[in-house]
Amino acid sequence: METEIQYREGLEQLADHYKDILQLLGEDPQREGLLKTPMRVAKAMQVLTRGYYQDPQKVLTDALFEEKYNQMVIVKDIDFFSMCEHHMLPFYGKAHVAYIPNGYITGLSKIARVVDIFSHRLQVQERMTQQIRECIQQTLKPQGVMVVLEAKHMCMQMRGVEKHNSITTTSDFCGAFNQAKTREEFMNLIKKNLD
C-alpha cells in the first residue's frame, strides 16, 4: 500500500527538465512509453531527496526519555538507499549504529529514521557516516557513538570499473568508542553482518 506523498514546489519545472534530458539523450519524449516519464522521474527524485527537508535532531528529541541505562544500545541491519552525488546513481546497504547513553535514551526507531533522513540526500558514504554519528552525539550527548555503514555502489557496478561484488565499509566513532575494547565489542556484536 503506497502512502500519501506530499510533493514539494518545483515538481512541474523538474519534470520539464527531465523532458529536455530525454531529448538530449536522443529519445522522443512524446513516445508512448515516455509520455509520463518526466513527471515520474521528478516525483521519484523528490522522494529520494526528501531528507533535505527533514530535521534529524527533532526526530531524536521527539522521543527522548530520561533513563539510567549506561550500556551499549545497538540498532543494526538498518537498510538504507541513497544517491551518489557524483553520478546520481544509487548506493545501498546496511547501517549499524551504537551509542552509550548518558542519562537519556531515544526511541529505537528514531535511530533508523536518522539514517533514513541522511540517506535521502545526494551523498557520499563517508559523509553520511559522519553526519549520522555527529547528529546522535550532538543531540543525545551520550558517552559515545559508533556508526558503521556497508554499501554497494551502482556507480562502481554499472559504470567505471564495473566491480559487481565490491562492498564499501565506512565507520566513525567518538567518546567511549575511542577505546579499542569498546569498538571491538561493538564490531563483535555486528560481526555476523560483516563476514
PDB file of C-alpha atoms in Angstrom:
ATOM      1  CA  MET A   1       0.000   0.000   0.000  1.00  0.00           C
ATOM      2  CA  GLU A   2       1.505   3.325  -1.076  1.00  0.00           C
ATOM      3  CA  THR A   3       1.360   6.129   1.482  1.00  0.00           C
ATOM      4  CA  GLU A   4       0.222   9.618   0.517  1.00  0.00           C
ATOM      5  CA  ILE A   5       3.258  11.678  -0.507  1.00  0.00           C
ATOM      6  CA  GLN A   6       3.363  15.457  -0.362  1.00  0.00           C
ATOM      7  CA  TYR A   7       5.415  16.677  -3.312  1.00  0.00           C
ATOM      8  CA  ARG A   8       7.342  19.918  -2.998  1.00  0.00           C
ATOM      9  CA  GLU A   9       7.237  23.107  -5.003  1.00  0.00           C
ATOM     10  CA  GLY A  10       9.049  22.918  -8.329  1.00  0.00           C
ATOM     11  CA  LEU A  11       7.739  19.500  -9.371  1.00  0.00           C
ATOM     12  CA  GLU A  12       6.456  20.688 -12.778  1.00  0.00           C
ATOM     13  CA  GLN A  13       9.684  22.547 -13.503  1.00  0.00           C
ATOM     14  CA  LEU A  14      11.720  19.477 -12.557  1.00  0.00           C
ATOM     15  CA  ALA A  15       9.601  17.338 -14.923  1.00  0.00           C
ATOM     16  CA  ASP A  16      10.197  19.869 -17.748  1.00  0.00           C
ATOM     17  CA  HIS A  17      13.950  19.498 -17.215  1.00  0.00           C
ATOM     18  CA  TYR A  18      13.696  15.710 -17.408  1.00  0.00           C
ATOM     19  CA  LYS A  19      11.790  16.056 -20.679  1.00  0.00           C
ATOM     20  CA  ASP A  20      14.737  18.113 -22.007  1.00  0.00           C
ATOM     21  CA  ILE A  21      17.175  15.474 -20.721  1.00  0.00           C
ATOM     22  CA  LEU A  22      15.317  12.741 -22.616  1.00  0.00           C
ATOM     23  CA  GLN A  23      15.604  14.784 -25.820  1.00  0.00           C
ATOM     24  CA  LEU A  24      19.322  15.431 -25.217  1.00  0.00           C
ATOM     25  CA  LEU A  25      19.845  11.676 -24.800  1.00  0.00           C
ATOM     26  CA  GLY A  26      18.339  11.125 -28.254  1.00  0.00           C
ATOM     27  CA  GLU A  27      14.899   9.940 -27.135  1.00  0.00           C
ATOM     28  CA  ASP A  28      11.467  11.152 -28.151  1.00  0.00           C
ATOM     29  CA  PRO A  29       9.604  12.316 -25.009  1.00  0.00           C
ATOM     30  CA  GLN A  30       6.354  12.077 -26.994  1.00  0.00           C
ATOM     31  CA  ARG A  31       6.826   8.322 -27.479  1.00  0.00           C
ATOM     32  CA  GLU A  32       4.042   6.391 -25.703  1.00  0.00           C
ATOM     33  CA  GLY A  33       6.334   4.727 -23.173  1.00  0.00           C
ATOM     34  CA  LEU A  34       7.979   8.027 -22.244  1.00  0.00           C
ATOM     35  CA  LEU A  35       4.966  10.366 -22.068  1.00  0.00           C
ATOM     36  CA  LYS A  36       4.698  10.167 -18.269  1.00  0.00           C
ATOM     37  CA  THR A  37       8.391   9.511 -17.592  1.00  0.00           C
ATOM     38  CA  PRO A  38       9.482  13.117 -16.899  1.00  0.00           C
ATOM     39  CA  MET A  39       6.867  13.505 -14.145  1.00  0.00           C
ATOM     40  CA  ARG A  40       7.555  10.033 -12.756  1.00  0.00           C
ATOM     41  CA  VAL A  41      11.274  10.822 -12.501  1.00  0.00           C
ATOM     42  CA  ALA A  42      10.585  14.250 -10.970  1.00  0.00           C
ATOM     43  CA  LYS A  43       8.399  12.646  -8.285  1.00  0.00           C
ATOM     44  CA  ALA A  44      10.969   9.921  -7.653  1.00  0.00           C
ATOM     45  CA  MET A  45      13.742  12.486  -7.226  1.00  0.00           C
ATOM     46  CA  GLN A  46      11.682  14.474  -4.742  1.00  0.00           C
ATOM     47  CA  VAL A  47      11.132  11.303  -2.697  1.00  0.00           C
ATOM     48  CA  LEU A  48      14.811  10.311  -2.949  1.00  0.00           C
ATOM     49  CA  THR A  49      15.911  13.763  -1.708  1.00  0.00           C
ATOM     50  CA  ARG A  50      13.273  14.352   0.977  1.00  0.00           C
ATOM     51  CA  GLY A  51      15.983  14.286   3.655  1.00  0.00           C
ATOM     52  CA  TYR A  52      16.876  17.900   2.878  1.00  0.00           C
ATOM     53  CA  TYR A  53      13.509  18.939   4.320  1.00  0.00           C
ATOM     54  CA  GLN A  54      13.565  16.825   7.488  1.00  0.00           C
ATOM     55  CA  ASP A  55      15.240  17.586  10.818  1.00  0.00           C
ATOM     56  CA  PRO A  56      17.075  14.545  12.236  1.00  0.00           C
ATOM     57  CA  GLN A  57      17.712  16.233  15.605  1.00  0.00           C
ATOM     58  CA  LYS A  58      13.987  16.862  16.058  1.00  0.00           C
ATOM     59  CA  VAL A  59      13.317  13.185  15.297  1.00  0.00           C
ATOM     60  CA  LEU A  60      15.637  12.175  18.145  1.00  0.00           C
ATOM     61  CA  THR A  61      14.290  14.710  20.659  1.00  0.00           C
ATOM     62  CA  ASP A  62      10.642  13.871  19.899  1.00  0.00           C
ATOM     63  CA  ALA A  63      11.200  10.561  21.725  1.00  0.00           C
ATOM     64  CA  LEU A  64      13.766  11.477  24.386  1.00  0.00           C
ATOM     65  CA  PHE A  65      13.463   9.690  27.722  1.00  0.00           C
ATOM     66  CA  GLU A  66      15.417  10.026  30.947  1.00  0.00           C
ATOM     67  CA  GLU A  67      16.925   6.632  31.745  1.00  0.00           C
ATOM     68  CA  LYS A  68      19.844   5.494  33.893  1.00  0.00           C
ATOM     69  CA  TYR A  69      20.876   2.743  31.441  1.00  0.00           C
ATOM     70  CA  ASN A  70      24.575   3.187  30.616  1.00  0.00           C
ATOM     71  CA  GLN A  71      25.499   0.187  28.463  1.00  0.00           C
ATOM     72  CA  MET A  72      25.703  -0.048  24.692  1.00  0.00           C
ATOM     73  CA  VAL A  73      22.496   0.357  22.669  1.00  0.00           C
ATOM     74  CA  ILE A  74      22.855  -1.050  19.143  1.00  0.00           C
ATOM     75  CA  VAL A  75      20.448  -0.780  16.240  1.00  0.00           C
ATOM     76  CA  LYS A  76      21.873  -2.881  13.424  1.00  0.00           C
ATOM     77  CA  ASP A  77      20.857  -4.035   9.967  1.00  0.00           C
ATOM     78  CA  ILE A  78      19.159  -0.719   9.137  1.00  0.00           C
ATOM     79  CA  ASP A  79      18.515  -0.913   5.396  1.00  0.00           C
ATOM     80  CA  PHE A  80      19.226   2.307   3.529  1.00  0.00           C
ATOM     81  CA  PHE A  81      19.185   3.572  -0.048  1.00  0.00           C
ATOM     82  CA  SER A  82      20.939   6.741  -1.123  1.00  0.00           C
ATOM     83  CA  MET A  83      22.094   8.560  -4.241  1.00  0.00           C
ATOM     84  CA  CYS A  84      25.771   9.155  -5.014  1.00  0.00           C
ATOM     85  CA  GLU A  85      26.296  12.874  -5.520  1.00  0.00           C
ATOM     86  CA  HIS A  86      28.959  12.280  -8.178  1.00  0.00           C
ATOM     87  CA  HIS A  87      26.874  10.290 -10.682  1.00  0.00           C
ATOM     88  CA  MET A  88      23.368  10.420  -9.145  1.00  0.00           C
ATOM     89  CA  LEU A  89      23.285   6.636  -9.113  1.00  0.00           C
ATOM     90  CA  PRO A  90      22.085   4.619  -6.108  1.00  0.00           C
ATOM     91  CA  PHE A  91      24.157   3.125  -3.366  1.00  0.00           C
ATOM     92  CA  TYR A  92      22.517   0.906  -0.801  1.00  0.00           C
ATOM     93  CA  GLY A  93      23.294  -1.291   2.144  1.00  0.00           C
ATOM     94  CA  LYS A  94      23.041  -1.563   5.898  1.00  0.00           C
ATOM     95  CA  ALA A  95      23.812   0.779   8.765  1.00  0.00           C
ATOM     96  CA  HIS A  96      24.829  -0.348  12.250  1.00  0.00           C
ATOM     97  CA  VAL A  97      24.593   2.315  14.960  1.00  0.00           C
ATOM     98  CA  ALA A  98      25.550   2.159  18.632  1.00  0.00           C
ATOM     99  CA  TYR A  99      25.509   4.684  21.432  1.00  0.00           C
ATOM    100  CA  ILE A 100      26.160   4.531  25.170  1.00  0.00           C
ATOM    101  CA  PRO A 101      23.538   6.656  26.964  1.00  0.00           C
ATOM    102  CA  ASN A 102      24.461   9.362  29.422  1.00  0.00           C
ATOM    103  CA  GLY A 103      21.158   9.782  31.277  1.00  0.00           C
ATOM    104  CA  TYR A 104      18.894   9.854  28.191  1.00  0.00           C
ATOM    105  CA  ILE A 105      17.772   7.376  25.552  1.00  0.00           C
ATOM    106  CA  THR A 106      15.747   7.840  22.395  1.00  0.00           C
ATOM    107  CA  GLY A 107      13.156   5.600  20.757  1.00  0.00           C
ATOM    108  CA  LEU A 108      14.894   2.819  18.829  1.00  0.00           C
ATOM    109  CA  SER A 109      13.036   3.591  15.623  1.00  0.00           C
ATOM    110  CA  LYS A 110      14.390   7.142  15.789  1.00  0.00           C
ATOM    111  CA  ILE A 111      17.918   5.878  15.126  1.00  0.00           C
ATOM    112  CA  ALA A 112      16.672   4.242  11.920  1.00  0.00           C
ATOM    113  CA  ARG A 113      14.859   7.477  10.999  1.00  0.00           C
ATOM    114  CA  VAL A 114      18.098   9.463  11.358  1.00  0.00           C
ATOM    115  CA  VAL A 115      19.786   7.043   8.935  1.00  0.00           C
ATOM    116  CA  ASP A 116      16.812   7.440   6.585  1.00  0.00           C
ATOM    117  CA  ILE A 117      16.956  11.241   6.654  1.00  0.00           C
ATOM    118  CA  PHE A 118      20.667  11.462   5.856  1.00  0.00           C
ATOM    119  CA  SER A 119      20.408   8.768   3.167  1.00  0.00           C
ATOM    120  CA  HIS A 120      17.647  10.704   1.392  1.00  0.00           C
ATOM    121  CA  ARG A 121      20.062  13.378   0.209  1.00  0.00           C
ATOM    122  CA  LEU A 122      22.708  13.406  -2.502  1.00  0.00           C
ATOM    123  CA  GLN A 123      25.552  11.796  -0.595  1.00  0.00           C
ATOM    124  CA  VAL A 124      28.924  10.184  -0.341  1.00  0.00           C
ATOM    125  CA  GLN A 125      29.083   7.260   2.069  1.00  0.00           C
ATOM    126  CA  GLU A 126      31.916   8.771   4.103  1.00  0.00           C
ATOM    127  CA  ARG A 127      30.000  11.999   4.839  1.00  0.00           C
ATOM    128  CA  MET A 128      26.769  10.154   5.568  1.00  0.00           C
ATOM    129  CA  THR A 129      28.561   8.004   8.167  1.00  0.00           C
ATOM    130  CA  GLN A 130      29.931  11.109   9.850  1.00  0.00           C
ATOM    131  CA  GLN A 131      26.622  13.013   9.726  1.00  0.00           C
ATOM    132  CA  ILE A 132      24.746  10.186  11.470  1.00  0.00           C
ATOM    133  CA  ARG A 133      27.386   9.991  14.209  1.00  0.00           C
ATOM    134  CA  GLU A 134      27.521  13.775  14.699  1.00  0.00           C
ATOM    135  CA  CYS A 135      23.730  14.118  14.858  1.00  0.00           C
ATOM    136  CA  ILE A 136      23.372  11.461  17.556  1.00  0.00           C
ATOM    137  CA  GLN A 137      26.351  12.817  19.522  1.00  0.00           C
ATOM    138  CA  GLN A 138      25.183  16.448  19.408  1.00  0.00           C
ATOM    139  CA  THR A 139      21.542  15.655  20.176  1.00  0.00           C
ATOM    140  CA  LEU A 140      21.701  12.902  22.806  1.00  0.00           C
ATOM    141  CA  LYS A 141      25.119  13.822  24.251  1.00  0.00           C
ATOM    142  CA  PRO A 142      25.838  10.154  25.053  1.00  0.00           C
ATOM    143  CA  GLN A 143      29.098   8.728  26.394  1.00  0.00           C
ATOM    144  CA  GLY A 144      29.943   7.693  22.836  1.00  0.00           C
ATOM    145  CA  VAL A 145      28.587   6.863  19.385  1.00  0.00           C
ATOM    146  CA  MET A 146      29.772   4.488  16.663  1.00  0.00           C
ATOM    147  CA  VAL A 147      28.389   4.116  13.148  1.00  0.00           C
ATOM    148  CA  VAL A 148      29.342   1.519  10.524  1.00  0.00           C
ATOM    149  CA  LEU A 149      27.892   1.599   7.006  1.00  0.00           C
ATOM    150  CA  GLU A 150      28.390  -1.140   4.420  1.00  0.00           C
ATOM    151  CA  ALA A 151      27.140  -0.488   0.914  1.00  0.00           C
ATOM    152  CA  LYS A 152      27.195  -1.434  -2.739  1.00  0.00           C
ATOM    153  CA  HIS A 153      27.585   1.465  -5.161  1.00  0.00           C
ATOM    154  CA  MET A 154      25.920   1.313  -8.565  1.00  0.00           C
ATOM    155  CA  CYS A 155      28.427   3.880  -9.858  1.00  0.00           C
ATOM    156  CA  MET A 156      31.081   1.173  -9.383  1.00  0.00           C
ATOM    157  CA  GLN A 157      28.894  -1.695 -10.612  1.00  0.00           C
ATOM    158  CA  MET A 158      27.170  -0.211 -13.657  1.00  0.00           C
ATOM    159  CA  ARG A 159      29.938   2.070 -14.966  1.00  0.00           C
ATOM    160  CA  GLY A 160      33.609   2.819 -14.423  1.00  0.00           C
ATOM    161  CA  VAL A 161      35.442  -0.209 -13.013  1.00  0.00           C
ATOM    162  CA  GLU A 162      32.280  -2.387 -13.113  1.00  0.00           C
ATOM    163  CA  LYS A 163      33.140  -4.344  -9.956  1.00  0.00           C
ATOM    164  CA  HIS A 164      29.870  -6.108  -9.183  1.00  0.00           C
ATOM    165  CA  ASN A 165      30.655  -7.678  -5.821  1.00  0.00           C
ATOM    166  CA  SER A 166      32.605  -4.933  -4.074  1.00  0.00           C
ATOM    167  CA  ILE A 167      31.283  -3.600  -0.764  1.00  0.00           C
ATOM    168  CA  THR A 168      32.445  -0.350   0.802  1.00  0.00           C
ATOM    169  CA  THR A 169      32.587  -0.160   4.600  1.00  0.00           C
ATOM    170  CA  THR A 170      32.942   3.124   6.494  1.00  0.00           C
ATOM    171  CA  SER A 171      32.987   3.849  10.202  1.00  0.00           C
ATOM    172  CA  ASP A 172      33.007   6.831  12.519  1.00  0.00           C
ATOM    173  CA  PHE A 173      33.126   6.910  16.309  1.00  0.00           C
ATOM    174  CA  CYS A 174      33.675   9.191  19.278  1.00  0.00           C
ATOM    175  CA  GLY A 175      33.701   9.251  23.070  1.00  0.00           C
ATOM    176  CA  ALA A 176      33.793   5.849  24.752  1.00  0.00           C
ATOM    177  CA  PHE A 177      34.303   4.211  21.352  1.00  0.00           C
ATOM    178  CA  ASN A 178      37.787   5.732  21.186  1.00  0.00           C
ATOM    179  CA  GLN A 179      38.732   2.802  23.423  1.00  0.00           C
ATOM    180  CA  ALA A 180      39.703  -0.196  21.315  1.00  0.00           C
ATOM    181  CA  LYS A 181      37.925  -2.589  23.704  1.00  0.00           C
ATOM    182  CA  THR A 182      34.571  -0.794  23.288  1.00  0.00           C
ATOM    183  CA  ARG A 183      34.922  -0.661  19.495  1.00  0.00           C
ATOM    184  CA  GLU A 184      35.833  -4.340  19.467  1.00  0.00           C
ATOM    185  CA  GLU A 185      32.719  -5.220  21.493  1.00  0.00           C
ATOM    186  CA  PHE A 186      30.540  -3.344  19.003  1.00  0.00           C
ATOM    187  CA  MET A 187      32.231  -4.966  15.998  1.00  0.00           C
ATOM    188  CA  ASN A 188      31.828  -8.424  17.551  1.00  0.00           C
ATOM    189  CA  LEU A 189      28.130  -7.787  18.113  1.00  0.00           C
ATOM    190  CA  ILE A 190      27.575  -6.867  14.466  1.00  0.00           C
ATOM    191  CA  LYS A 191      30.200  -9.303  13.107  1.00  0.00           C
ATOM    192  CA  LYS A 192      27.720 -11.739  11.566  1.00  0.00           C
ATOM    193  CA  ASN A 193      26.871  -8.985   9.041  1.00  0.00           C
ATOM    194  CA  LEU A 194      30.456  -8.180   8.136  1.00  0.00           C
ATOM    195  CA  ASP A 195      31.564 -11.794   7.496  1.00  0.00           C
TER     196      ASP A 195
END
